[in-house]
XYZ file of C-alpha atoms in Angstrom:
769
model
C 13.083 21.129 -8.516
C 11.186 24.316 -7.774
C 10.121 26.577 -10.651
C 12.736 29.118 -9.673
C 15.587 26.658 -9.906
C 17.614 26.386 -13.032
C 17.407 23.252 -15.097
C 20.977 21.943 -15.386
C 20.274 20.890 -18.969
C 19.379 24.476 -19.926
C 22.510 26.642 -19.873
C 21.298 29.847 -21.442
C 21.414 33.507 -20.588
C 18.240 35.509 -20.120
C 17.125 37.093 -23.423
C 15.278 40.410 -22.778
C 14.448 40.883 -26.467
C 12.668 37.550 -26.806
C 10.944 37.976 -23.438
C 9.563 41.318 -24.596
C 8.473 39.729 -27.867
C 6.553 36.988 -26.028
C 4.985 39.517 -23.666
C 3.801 41.761 -26.501
C 2.581 38.823 -28.575
C 0.492 37.309 -25.789
C -0.596 39.705 -23.040
C -2.183 42.544 -25.080
C -4.198 40.239 -27.402
C -5.451 38.201 -24.462
C -6.338 41.346 -22.506
C -8.232 42.711 -25.518
C -10.096 39.415 -25.965
C -11.095 39.398 -22.298
C -12.277 43.018 -22.430
C -14.307 42.342 -25.584
C -15.934 39.308 -23.977
C -16.804 41.144 -20.765
C -18.403 43.910 -22.825
C -20.938 41.349 -24.103
C -21.735 39.715 -20.788
C -24.265 42.297 -19.617
C -26.561 41.142 -22.434
C -25.994 37.525 -21.401
C -26.915 38.357 -17.801
C -30.046 40.138 -18.981
C -31.092 37.012 -20.896
C -30.352 34.890 -17.828
C -32.467 37.201 -15.674
C -35.493 36.561 -17.871
C -35.184 32.814 -17.204
C -33.911 32.975 -13.622
C -37.244 32.981 -11.801
C -36.635 33.879 -8.158
C -33.000 34.832 -8.894
C -33.961 37.448 -11.488
C -32.936 40.434 -9.345
C -29.499 38.927 -8.716
C -28.763 38.784 -12.422
C -30.187 42.253 -13.065
C -28.029 43.681 -10.274
C -25.072 41.799 -11.721
C -25.757 43.284 -15.147
C -25.717 46.829 -13.741
C -22.567 46.140 -11.680
C -20.815 44.716 -14.744
C -21.654 47.797 -16.819
C -20.464 50.085 -14.025
C -17.135 48.322 -13.459
C -16.407 47.065 -16.979
C -13.221 49.075 -17.430
C -11.984 48.253 -13.926
C -12.555 44.529 -14.482
C -10.564 44.550 -17.722
C -7.789 46.567 -16.084
C -7.538 44.170 -13.121
C -7.277 41.222 -15.533
C -4.406 42.870 -17.424
C -2.701 43.945 -14.185
C -2.667 40.418 -12.748
C -1.179 38.975 -15.941
C 1.417 41.763 -15.976
C 2.303 41.019 -12.336
C 2.871 37.351 -13.136
C 4.988 38.291 -16.139
C 7.174 40.697 -14.152
C 7.877 37.921 -11.659
C 9.251 35.804 -14.496
C 11.369 38.664 -15.803
C 13.117 39.076 -12.441
C 13.789 35.335 -12.250
C 11.305 34.393 -9.496
C 8.196 33.038 -11.241
C 4.984 33.477 -9.277
C 3.084 30.346 -8.230
C -0.498 30.456 -9.537
C -1.716 28.281 -6.673
C -0.062 30.534 -4.095
C -1.483 33.639 -5.768
C -4.973 32.161 -5.757
C -4.886 30.734 -2.229
C -2.948 33.405 -0.358
C -4.913 35.039 2.414
C -2.273 37.167 4.087
C -3.455 38.373 7.440
C -6.706 36.424 7.388
C -7.466 34.620 10.631
C -10.936 33.404 9.675
C -12.028 30.744 7.220
C -12.463 31.632 3.585
C -16.111 32.218 2.727
C -17.859 29.469 0.794
C -18.607 31.735 -2.181
C -14.893 32.562 -2.358
C -14.021 28.862 -2.409
C -16.584 28.312 -5.162
C -15.023 31.117 -7.194
C -11.551 29.632 -6.781
C -12.853 26.216 -7.759
C -14.516 27.670 -10.853
C -11.302 29.309 -12.117
C -9.404 26.099 -11.400
C -11.927 24.302 -13.609
C -11.417 26.992 -16.247
C -7.682 26.326 -16.148
C -8.247 22.568 -16.382
C -10.388 22.936 -19.500
C -7.838 25.187 -21.202
C -4.975 22.893 -20.242
C -6.786 19.851 -21.581
C -7.354 21.537 -24.946
C -3.842 22.906 -25.447
C -1.561 20.746 -23.324
C 0.975 19.816 -26.082
C 1.566 23.421 -27.173
C 1.807 24.607 -23.570
C 4.364 21.922 -22.708
C 6.573 23.183 -25.530
C 6.095 26.781 -24.402
C 7.041 25.877 -20.818
C 10.414 24.696 -22.084
C 11.030 27.453 -24.623
C 9.929 30.258 -22.324
C 12.054 28.849 -19.506
C 15.021 28.821 -21.905
C 14.772 32.497 -22.844
C 14.103 33.446 -19.189
C 17.580 32.237 -18.275
C 17.263 28.459 -18.090
C 14.349 28.238 -15.657
C 12.267 25.106 -15.374
C 8.656 26.201 -15.814
C 5.447 24.288 -15.422
C 1.752 25.147 -15.527
C 1.938 26.621 -12.001
C 4.902 28.923 -12.711
C 4.511 29.777 -16.408
C 2.928 33.278 -16.317
C 0.925 32.694 -19.505
C -0.388 29.263 -18.461
C -4.117 28.548 -17.985
C -3.567 28.554 -14.213
C -2.357 32.166 -14.272
C -5.139 33.117 -16.680
C -7.569 31.620 -14.138
C -5.995 33.720 -11.368
C -6.380 36.812 -13.554
C -10.061 36.035 -14.163
C -10.573 35.584 -10.407
C -8.846 38.882 -9.637
C -10.753 40.686 -12.382
C -14.101 40.129 -10.649
C -12.779 40.094 -7.051
C -13.802 43.640 -6.131
C -17.127 43.633 -7.958
C -20.300 43.318 -5.918
C -21.685 40.245 -7.656
C -23.866 37.500 -6.236
C -22.048 34.127 -6.102
C -24.383 32.677 -8.757
C -23.627 35.569 -11.111
C -19.881 35.380 -10.519
C -19.841 31.658 -11.375
C -21.799 32.302 -14.578
C -19.276 34.969 -15.621
C -16.316 32.671 -14.962
C -17.985 29.939 -17.011
C -18.521 32.408 -19.854
C -14.826 33.335 -19.724
C -13.941 29.648 -19.948
C -16.094 29.324 -23.061
C -14.909 32.491 -24.784
C -11.197 32.497 -23.957
C -10.314 28.837 -24.559
C -10.087 29.032 -28.343
C -8.266 32.386 -28.249
C -5.692 31.080 -25.787
C -5.121 27.942 -27.865
C -4.486 29.983 -31.005
C -2.133 32.340 -29.149
C -0.153 29.373 -27.823
C 0.243 27.805 -31.251
C 1.247 31.103 -32.885
C 3.689 31.926 -30.095
C 5.238 28.465 -30.169
C 5.768 28.717 -33.937
C 7.247 32.192 -33.609
C 9.766 31.037 -31.001
C 10.798 28.160 -33.237
C 11.414 30.622 -36.052
C 13.563 32.645 -33.647
C 15.644 29.517 -33.087
C 14.500 28.796 -29.529
C 14.913 25.033 -28.955
C 13.735 24.114 -32.454
C 14.246 20.420 -31.717
C 12.207 20.297 -28.508
C 9.691 17.445 -28.715
C 5.970 17.950 -28.558
C 4.247 17.172 -25.314
C 4.017 13.480 -24.663
C 6.400 12.509 -27.488
C 10.008 11.615 -27.577
C 10.188 11.200 -23.821
C 11.566 8.137 -22.174
C 9.095 6.100 -20.174
C 9.875 5.938 -16.456
C 11.317 2.742 -15.146
C 8.711 0.425 -13.698
C 8.604 0.261 -9.920
C 9.044 -3.084 -8.186
C 5.890 -5.198 -8.022
C 4.648 -4.780 -4.467
C 1.628 -3.601 -2.549
C 3.183 -0.143 -2.402
C 4.255 0.177 -6.047
C 1.681 2.024 -8.125
C 0.039 -0.384 -10.599
C 0.749 0.232 -14.254
C -2.140 1.559 -16.332
C -3.969 -1.157 -18.236
C -4.008 -0.997 -22.015
C -7.317 -2.785 -22.455
C -10.931 -2.324 -21.615
C -12.479 -3.220 -19.251
C -9.836 -2.916 -16.551
C -10.397 -6.347 -14.984
C -10.190 -8.286 -18.268
C -6.443 -8.862 -18.420
C -6.157 -10.438 -14.970
C -9.140 -12.647 -15.662
C -7.710 -13.905 -18.958
C -4.312 -14.505 -17.407
C -5.837 -16.641 -14.662
C -7.989 -18.440 -17.229
C -4.964 -19.406 -19.295
C -3.081 -20.566 -16.190
C -5.966 -22.829 -15.190
C -6.696 -24.129 -18.679
C -3.678 -26.457 -18.775
C -4.545 -28.082 -15.428
C -8.107 -28.699 -16.562
C -7.032 -30.280 -19.841
C -4.715 -32.657 -17.965
C -7.828 -34.061 -16.279
C -9.671 -34.569 -19.553
C -11.688 -31.358 -19.448
C -11.932 -29.617 -22.802
C -11.424 -25.918 -22.249
C -11.306 -23.530 -25.238
C -8.325 -21.226 -25.686
C -9.629 -17.684 -26.110
C -6.150 -16.207 -26.275
C -4.841 -12.853 -25.169
C -7.168 -11.061 -27.578
C -10.074 -11.627 -25.252
C -8.647 -9.090 -22.917
C -8.425 -6.394 -25.568
C -10.898 -3.705 -26.466
C -13.033 -3.970 -29.553
C -16.012 -6.023 -30.688
C -14.067 -9.214 -31.269
C -12.203 -9.052 -27.980
C -15.368 -8.301 -26.038
C -17.135 -11.292 -27.555
C -14.269 -13.629 -26.668
C -14.145 -12.249 -23.166
C -17.858 -12.907 -22.661
C -17.436 -16.453 -23.975
C -14.534 -16.970 -21.581
C -16.690 -15.740 -18.688
C -19.410 -18.184 -19.718
C -16.933 -21.071 -19.824
C -15.467 -20.090 -16.464
C -18.884 -20.039 -14.788
C -19.817 -23.389 -16.350
C -16.611 -25.035 -15.200
C -17.037 -23.487 -11.763
C -20.446 -25.075 -11.318
C -19.345 -28.462 -12.648
C -16.080 -28.700 -10.716
C -17.145 -27.377 -7.327
C -18.435 -30.534 -5.690
C -19.446 -32.537 -8.776
C -22.902 -33.933 -9.562
C -24.117 -33.983 -5.952
C -23.716 -30.255 -5.544
C -24.969 -29.606 -9.077
C -28.137 -31.569 -8.424
C -28.856 -29.381 -5.451
C -28.536 -26.256 -7.595
C -31.134 -24.712 -9.836
C -29.128 -25.420 -12.957
C -29.374 -29.235 -12.612
C -31.050 -30.975 -15.530
C -33.600 -33.634 -14.703
C -35.881 -35.703 -16.904
C -38.745 -33.665 -18.300
C -37.291 -30.280 -17.352
C -37.116 -27.532 -19.933
C -35.228 -24.250 -19.782
C -37.226 -21.092 -19.229
C -37.402 -18.954 -22.361
C -36.035 -15.447 -22.273
C -39.571 -14.059 -22.389
C -40.541 -16.177 -19.395
C -37.395 -15.125 -17.542
C -38.095 -11.461 -18.181
C -41.698 -11.846 -17.051
C -40.653 -13.490 -13.780
C -37.995 -10.847 -13.195
C -40.534 -8.084 -13.852
C -42.671 -9.544 -11.064
C -39.681 -9.537 -8.724
C -38.797 -6.013 -9.813
C -42.251 -4.684 -9.002
C -42.704 -6.611 -5.741
C -39.400 -7.920 -4.375
C -39.810 -10.821 -1.973
C -38.963 -10.497 1.699
C -36.284 -13.170 1.358
C -34.545 -11.291 -1.465
C -34.659 -8.050 0.538
C -33.212 -9.895 3.523
C -30.407 -11.307 1.350
C -29.478 -7.781 0.251
C -28.995 -6.812 3.889
C -27.106 -10.003 4.820
C -23.403 -9.998 3.975
C -23.217 -13.771 4.464
C -25.831 -14.760 1.893
C -25.128 -15.165 -1.826
C -27.320 -12.906 -3.927
C -26.859 -15.069 -7.037
C -28.134 -18.218 -5.275
C -31.044 -16.310 -3.759
C -31.937 -14.765 -7.138
C -31.967 -18.130 -8.904
C -34.185 -19.651 -6.233
C -36.546 -16.678 -6.383
C -36.828 -16.872 -10.178
C -37.843 -20.536 -10.167
C -40.175 -20.227 -7.200
C -41.924 -17.197 -8.728
C -42.389 -18.958 -12.081
C -45.487 -20.565 -10.602
C -47.221 -17.176 -10.591
C -47.097 -17.279 -14.385
C -48.606 -20.776 -14.548
C -45.335 -22.699 -14.861
C -44.515 -25.764 -12.802
C -41.227 -25.124 -10.963
C -40.557 -28.872 -10.931
C -40.572 -29.064 -14.731
C -38.503 -25.948 -15.470
C -34.889 -24.954 -15.075
C -32.643 -22.065 -16.002
C -30.926 -21.819 -19.334
C -27.122 -21.914 -18.800
C -26.573 -18.453 -20.279
C -29.379 -17.004 -18.149
C -27.838 -18.605 -15.092
C -24.516 -17.005 -16.059
C -26.196 -13.608 -16.175
C -27.751 -14.103 -12.730
C -24.464 -15.375 -11.279
C -22.464 -12.463 -12.618
C -24.953 -9.800 -11.525
C -25.467 -11.429 -8.144
C -21.736 -11.660 -7.463
C -21.191 -8.136 -8.792
C -23.684 -6.727 -6.282
C -22.283 -8.932 -3.500
C -18.883 -7.304 -4.052
C -20.321 -3.828 -4.515
C -22.387 -3.937 -1.328
C -19.647 -5.516 0.783
C -16.522 -3.658 -0.356
C -17.914 -0.149 -0.798
C -18.887 2.051 2.113
C -22.594 1.289 1.784
C -24.574 0.776 4.965
C -28.130 1.292 6.073
C -30.297 3.227 3.658
C -27.638 3.480 0.868
C -27.180 -0.324 0.903
C -30.919 -0.849 0.649
C -31.231 1.592 -2.260
C -28.379 0.064 -4.272
C -29.729 -3.419 -3.526
C -33.007 -2.535 -5.263
C -31.055 -2.377 -8.526
C -30.189 -6.091 -8.535
C -33.257 -7.351 -10.396
C -33.257 -4.579 -13.053
C -29.587 -5.312 -13.740
C -30.271 -9.028 -14.158
C -32.788 -8.044 -16.825
C -30.190 -5.842 -18.507
C -27.708 -8.742 -18.468
C -30.279 -10.987 -20.198
C -31.074 -8.361 -22.818
C -27.559 -7.050 -23.490
C -24.608 -8.949 -22.039
C -22.277 -6.288 -23.449
C -22.993 -4.421 -20.240
C -20.146 -6.392 -18.639
C -17.521 -5.247 -21.150
C -18.768 -1.994 -22.687
C -17.332 0.953 -20.780
C -19.962 3.419 -21.975
C -22.984 1.176 -21.447
C -25.767 3.362 -19.983
C -26.645 0.824 -17.276
C -23.134 0.710 -15.847
C -22.807 4.503 -16.115
C -25.980 4.881 -14.050
C -24.769 2.356 -11.481
C -21.430 4.173 -11.190
C -23.187 7.490 -10.591
C -25.656 6.100 -8.025
C -22.917 4.223 -6.143
C -20.791 7.387 -6.010
C -23.722 9.322 -4.569
C -24.463 6.652 -1.945
C -20.950 5.709 -0.864
C -20.240 7.004 2.633
C -23.475 8.989 2.589
C -25.322 8.566 5.855
C -27.383 11.715 5.432
C -25.425 13.654 8.055
C -25.957 16.989 6.292
C -28.850 18.566 4.449
C -26.933 18.254 1.152
C -26.347 14.527 1.714
C -29.991 13.958 2.594
C -31.050 15.788 -0.555
C -28.695 13.649 -2.613
C -30.045 10.422 -1.098
C -33.588 11.590 -1.826
C -32.603 12.134 -5.463
C -31.042 8.653 -5.607
C -34.257 7.185 -4.228
C -36.270 9.084 -6.825
C -34.089 7.778 -9.680
C -34.227 4.171 -8.459
C -37.987 4.386 -7.921
C -38.433 5.559 -11.521
C -36.174 2.825 -12.824
C -38.021 0.092 -10.934
C -41.404 1.482 -11.988
C -40.641 2.215 -15.663
C -37.990 -0.260 -16.850
C -39.465 -3.010 -18.984
C -37.166 -4.090 -21.815
C -36.219 -0.660 -23.142
C -32.670 0.214 -22.103
C -33.199 3.873 -23.033
C -34.518 4.517 -19.504
C -30.977 4.038 -18.160
C -29.612 6.710 -20.478
C -32.416 9.114 -19.607
C -31.994 8.687 -15.867
C -28.196 8.865 -16.033
C -28.317 12.146 -17.956
C -30.825 13.623 -15.490
C -28.841 12.466 -12.470
C -25.481 13.581 -13.874
C -26.159 17.300 -13.346
C -27.388 16.667 -9.820
C -24.298 14.605 -9.027
C -22.055 17.323 -10.464
C -23.383 19.729 -7.847
C -22.547 17.139 -5.194
C -18.996 16.847 -6.544
C -18.616 20.617 -6.386
C -19.671 20.559 -2.746
C -17.100 17.839 -2.078
C -14.380 19.922 -3.725
C -15.382 22.940 -1.647
C -15.293 20.789 1.497
C -11.848 19.556 0.480
C -10.591 23.095 -0.114
C -11.971 24.151 3.247
C -10.140 21.248 4.913
C -6.891 22.501 3.374
C -7.650 26.072 4.465
C -8.307 24.900 8.036
C -5.110 22.852 8.119
C -3.091 25.741 6.677
C -4.494 28.076 9.343
C -3.775 25.585 12.112
C -0.170 25.142 11.017
C 0.373 28.888 10.726
C -1.060 29.236 14.226
C 1.135 26.403 15.518
C 4.208 27.979 13.914
C 3.382 31.408 15.346
C 2.790 29.970 18.825
C 6.088 28.069 18.756
C 8.041 31.138 17.614
C 6.403 33.337 20.249
C 7.174 30.775 22.961
C 10.786 30.619 21.794
C 11.175 34.401 21.880
C 9.634 34.533 25.373
C 11.729 31.668 26.758
C 14.957 33.098 25.371
C 14.286 36.383 27.202
C 13.155 34.886 30.503
C 15.920 32.309 30.833
C 18.141 33.008 33.845
C 16.346 36.239 34.780
C 14.646 37.165 38.008
C 11.830 39.512 37.018
C 9.258 41.457 39.021
C 5.875 39.783 38.924
C 4.198 42.562 36.901
C 6.889 42.491 34.197
C 6.895 38.700 33.990
C 3.087 38.676 33.703
C 3.247 41.367 31.019
C 5.626 39.299 28.884
C 3.851 35.983 29.405
C 0.383 37.282 28.690
C -0.280 40.436 26.623
C 3.153 40.615 24.972
C 3.223 36.927 23.923
C -0.343 37.242 22.652
C 0.609 40.370 20.699
C 3.619 38.902 18.897
C 1.690 35.707 18.079
C -0.937 37.801 16.303
C 1.807 39.807 14.594
C 3.365 36.609 13.263
C -0.012 35.393 12.021
C -0.776 38.634 10.240
C 2.568 39.697 8.811
C 5.117 36.980 9.512
C 8.632 37.496 10.785
C 9.372 40.286 8.317
C 6.529 42.484 9.566
C 7.216 45.764 11.347
C 4.907 44.919 14.265
C 6.845 41.750 15.092
C 10.211 43.544 14.917
C 8.979 46.459 17.025
C 7.503 44.035 19.590
C 10.874 42.335 20.042
C 12.522 45.719 20.473
C 9.886 46.634 23.064
C 10.522 43.476 25.113
C 14.290 43.977 24.986
C 13.882 47.632 25.983
C 11.668 46.797 28.963
C 14.093 44.084 30.107
C 16.999 46.509 29.832
C 15.140 48.960 32.081
C 14.456 46.125 34.544
C 18.211 45.480 34.663
C 18.837 49.179 35.283
C 16.245 49.219 38.068
C 17.871 46.176 39.636
C 21.154 48.146 39.662
C 19.214 50.789 41.662
C 19.658 53.610 39.192
C 17.774 56.598 40.582
C 16.166 59.545 38.881
C 15.283 57.688 35.662
C 11.934 58.282 33.961
C 10.943 54.662 33.523
C 9.384 53.382 30.250
C 9.264 56.852 28.653
C 10.612 55.523 25.330
C 8.134 52.609 25.160
C 4.768 54.253 25.798
C 3.446 53.795 22.236
C 4.510 50.162 22.027
C 3.029 49.354 25.434
C -0.308 50.900 24.460
C -0.362 48.763 21.285
C 0.343 45.590 23.260
C -2.354 46.254 25.842
C -4.772 47.286 23.108
C -4.331 43.874 21.438
C -5.778 42.193 24.549
C -8.628 44.652 24.977
C -7.187 47.314 27.298
C -7.778 50.804 25.916
C -7.669 54.374 27.213
C -7.562 54.703 30.992
C -7.311 50.918 31.483
C -4.161 50.789 29.337
C -2.686 53.781 31.158
C -3.346 52.048 34.477
C -1.492 48.928 33.298
C 1.469 51.020 32.093
C 1.423 52.851 35.424
C 1.660 49.523 37.271
C 4.761 48.611 35.274
C 6.276 52.057 35.921
C 5.650 51.916 39.667
C 7.037 48.379 39.831
C 10.308 49.470 38.186
C 10.501 52.445 40.529
C 9.968 50.125 43.524
C 12.752 47.842 42.306
C 15.105 50.801 41.867
C 14.263 52.022 45.371
C 14.675 48.497 46.814
C 11.139 48.657 48.199
C 9.419 45.447 46.993
C 6.293 46.269 48.987
C 5.676 49.177 46.590
C 5.500 46.918 43.493
C 2.095 46.936 41.851
C 0.427 44.055 40.036
C -1.071 44.523 36.583
C -4.809 45.214 36.599
C -7.013 42.259 35.741
C -6.668 41.574 32.033
C -9.603 40.652 29.773
C -9.989 36.933 29.119
C -8.548 36.990 25.613
C -7.169 33.846 24.035
C -5.808 32.985 20.636
C -7.953 30.780 18.389
C -7.440 27.195 19.452
C -6.566 24.706 16.703
C -9.166 22.074 15.894
C -7.903 18.621 16.946
C -6.121 17.115 13.957
C -7.088 13.572 13.099
C -4.018 11.566 12.252
C -3.367 8.109 10.996
C -2.818 5.159 13.304
C 0.862 6.132 13.800
C 1.940 9.321 15.561
C 5.427 10.683 16.139
C 6.345 10.528 19.805
C 10.101 10.921 20.129
C 11.160 12.114 16.689
C 11.547 10.373 13.364
C 14.804 8.728 14.356
C 12.907 6.349 16.674
C 10.490 5.102 14.002
C 11.037 1.943 12.016
C 10.492 2.840 8.384
C 12.138 2.544 4.982
C 13.616 5.817 3.724
C 12.719 4.796 0.178
C 9.051 4.588 1.188
C 9.245 8.017 2.834
C 10.867 9.450 -0.313
C 8.147 7.972 -2.532
C 5.493 9.456 -0.261
C 7.131 12.896 -0.429
C 7.047 12.681 -4.235
C 3.346 11.811 -4.444
C 1.431 14.374 -6.482
C -1.633 16.024 -4.981
C -4.678 14.019 -6.033
C -3.084 10.607 -5.400
C -5.315 8.060 -3.662
C -3.960 5.677 -1.004
C -5.687 2.847 0.847
C -5.584 3.159 4.661
C -6.182 -0.204 6.356
C -7.399 -0.318 9.946
C -6.688 -3.012 12.544
C -9.773 -4.971 11.465
C -8.699 -5.018 7.817
C -11.230 -2.468 6.639
C -9.982 -0.280 3.811
C -10.563 3.481 3.652
C -9.425 5.219 0.453
C -7.869 8.625 1.100
C -6.983 11.359 -1.386
C -3.842 13.443 -0.935
C -5.418 16.888 -0.897
C -2.636 19.200 0.310
C 0.999 19.162 1.389
C 1.993 21.669 4.053
C 4.783 24.042 3.005
C 5.410 24.577 6.736
C 5.641 21.055 8.187
C 5.642 18.897 5.018
C 2.755 16.922 6.504
C 0.257 15.425 4.080
C -3.478 16.022 4.353
C -5.802 13.234 3.205
C -9.553 13.502 2.709
C -12.160 10.805 2.200
C -14.552 10.510 -0.726
C -16.748 13.229 0.794
C -13.859 15.694 0.959
C -13.653 15.477 4.769
C -10.225 15.426 6.420
C -9.451 12.135 8.119
C -5.654 11.924 8.240
C -2.790 14.413 8.584
C 0.620 12.768 8.858
C 4.283 13.185 8.013
C 5.995 11.115 5.297
C 7.818 9.222 8.048
C 4.581 8.307 9.833
C 3.076 7.094 6.591
C 6.222 5.109 5.787
C 5.776 3.298 9.130
C 2.241 2.423 8.068
C 3.590 1.060 4.782
C 6.005 -1.203 6.692
C 3.123 -2.379 8.898
C 1.067 -3.120 5.733
C -1.495 -0.570 6.841
C -1.026 1.657 3.789
C -0.818 0.915 0.077
C -1.410 2.512 -3.286
C -5.074 2.674 -4.230
C -5.849 0.658 -7.354
C -7.595 3.135 -9.608
C -10.803 1.939 -11.195
C -13.233 3.305 -13.717
C -16.111 3.362 -11.288
C -18.057 1.047 -9.024
C -18.987 -1.369 -11.826
C -15.446 -2.170 -13.001
C -14.146 -2.274 -9.436
C -16.849 -4.775 -8.503
C -16.128 -6.906 -11.573
C -12.491 -7.057 -10.490
C -13.716 -8.255 -7.101
C -15.886 -10.901 -8.775
C -12.854 -12.312 -10.580
C -10.844 -12.337 -7.345
C -13.619 -13.893 -5.259
C -14.576 -16.540 -7.778
C -11.445 -18.657 -7.599
C -10.677 -20.400 -10.837
C -12.147 -23.905 -10.497
C -9.582 -26.651 -10.115
C -10.063 -30.356 -10.859
C -11.349 -32.276 -7.853
C -8.089 -34.213 -7.517
C -6.246 -30.907 -7.198
C -8.770 -29.552 -4.741
C -8.043 -32.367 -2.279
C -4.456 -31.167 -2.000
C -5.473 -27.936 -0.307
């Protein structure tokens, strides 16, 4: 239901008195708070200038511009809020997204600094919404009630954070501020207005309750029925887990299923219970114990003693386990000077990192004076190596890491084995600094082949962080926290660039569809006028070239309601009527006298001005006169026209399925198409190619013109534009599915470890496969 539709559960007449009360209680105080904040920002910019180094002049210029336009900025803020409010009062709430993104008449791309400004006010809105979401949800309902039973949301509620963000954007829009200064000012508004807005929401909500407006409406997130669960399939969105980490529940379920079969064959397997999959110290400890048991049973049951004796964990007479100190010393040697065989294993998808690591540890023990023949790995140390090795196997194989990014991430294997020996909570503690650093580095490397200067800079920063970690990490885990905090700010800039790239992709697609729509409408208008007519060559060329070009531009700039488009249609019809008169050999008529102004405008749009335009109009006049006189040899062609063409759309990359003969010829499930249409922007889907490779794609934009969906990859680059029907075909072909959300590369890889490491079955059961 669109914001302007009435909610059938809200049968209530519009209440002008309460609307005025809300307006007076919210808009003036917020406008005053904004004006008071802006009045202080010149001092803030002056302080920034003192610390800005090479950007000092930008901030000083910004300070002077802010002082000069202070009153105008405050007035523009109030005016935008008032505009949004008036739209509600007349029953057609304004969309904040449309107000922010509209570029009426613009044929070029939006400048990058403009996209950054829009992104900044969207972030401002997100922060405000996060802090006051419950109160705003109640206000959406109560305000919609007094506005006549409208269904409002954050995009259509004129006092929502989204509309406040639009007002902030408009406030500074006409000021001559450097992009860096503008972003600082928006961030200051976010800081200063958030608490004021929250207090205004709470006070307004309470006041409406006292006025008797939906006093029983529940708070946000409470008292609402949970949606019915979708059928369990590859397409159904997985339910959110209620435990931490995300992979724990599936692991424990599989463990319990296998436990009974093992016990039937005389293998004693402890029952850790469902609590092992829950968050908390106790649950985490049980989960780690269950992982240990699973790895032990895996080694003992996969091939029996013969295979075990070939492994590094086998116990022979006279062997002793390496102490933790000895293990850490050997790993420090490998960390400082990784062997060629370990480096080769990182680049080889077929080799097991865990097996290679265990072999390298024992073979390098000799450098510390230990006899490899008389030493072995402690079972818990072997567990740590197995888990880390398998985790990196999954991470390197299933993420888009190739070339230099794969090599960089691979250098983290040995440091993470050391972390696992020192603190095995890394596997289950969501906020562990080591896993946070790995998540950040993997995000920076994934899909990054250094194709742009920004990507190359990011890879250089990743290399710097990993070099410091390898050089400085001994047994102090604080280095992970330090590096993660330092890298976080750098990665945030990368994320902003991705969001700008994503916004630009949407802007490009919007422009292409507007161009496609304008071209199609212009072609329709031309075809409908030429059908069944025999026209002189000059008139036909005029309509097919300059006139069609002119109305296409008119549609792009003003749409169908614009005066230029309407006048252009009248011009074409008038010229065609005079052609019909000429063909009836009417004599003595002054041809085209009523259309001189329109003809000049048309020829001007293709670059003919002054005498050149008059010559073209003269050719049309003489041609009509020749037709009226039945002297075809006197017809004149149009002069050569400048080579002017409309902007050509960039080729749109689509999915593997394209519409050829209309949606009625495609084999798809309407229910799948309906689910796709209902997907919210921001949803991730997995696109699967013919070779089984998976490419996650984010729904970035839905066209209001064609209803096609635009998907971008993790770098914000467009890679698929398709209709719901095309995507539904891909679902049927098992080439598209919901993306299983994860909490980062670490948890996603741990899930892959559990899936790859099949639960060990007794040997008798194995022979049945």
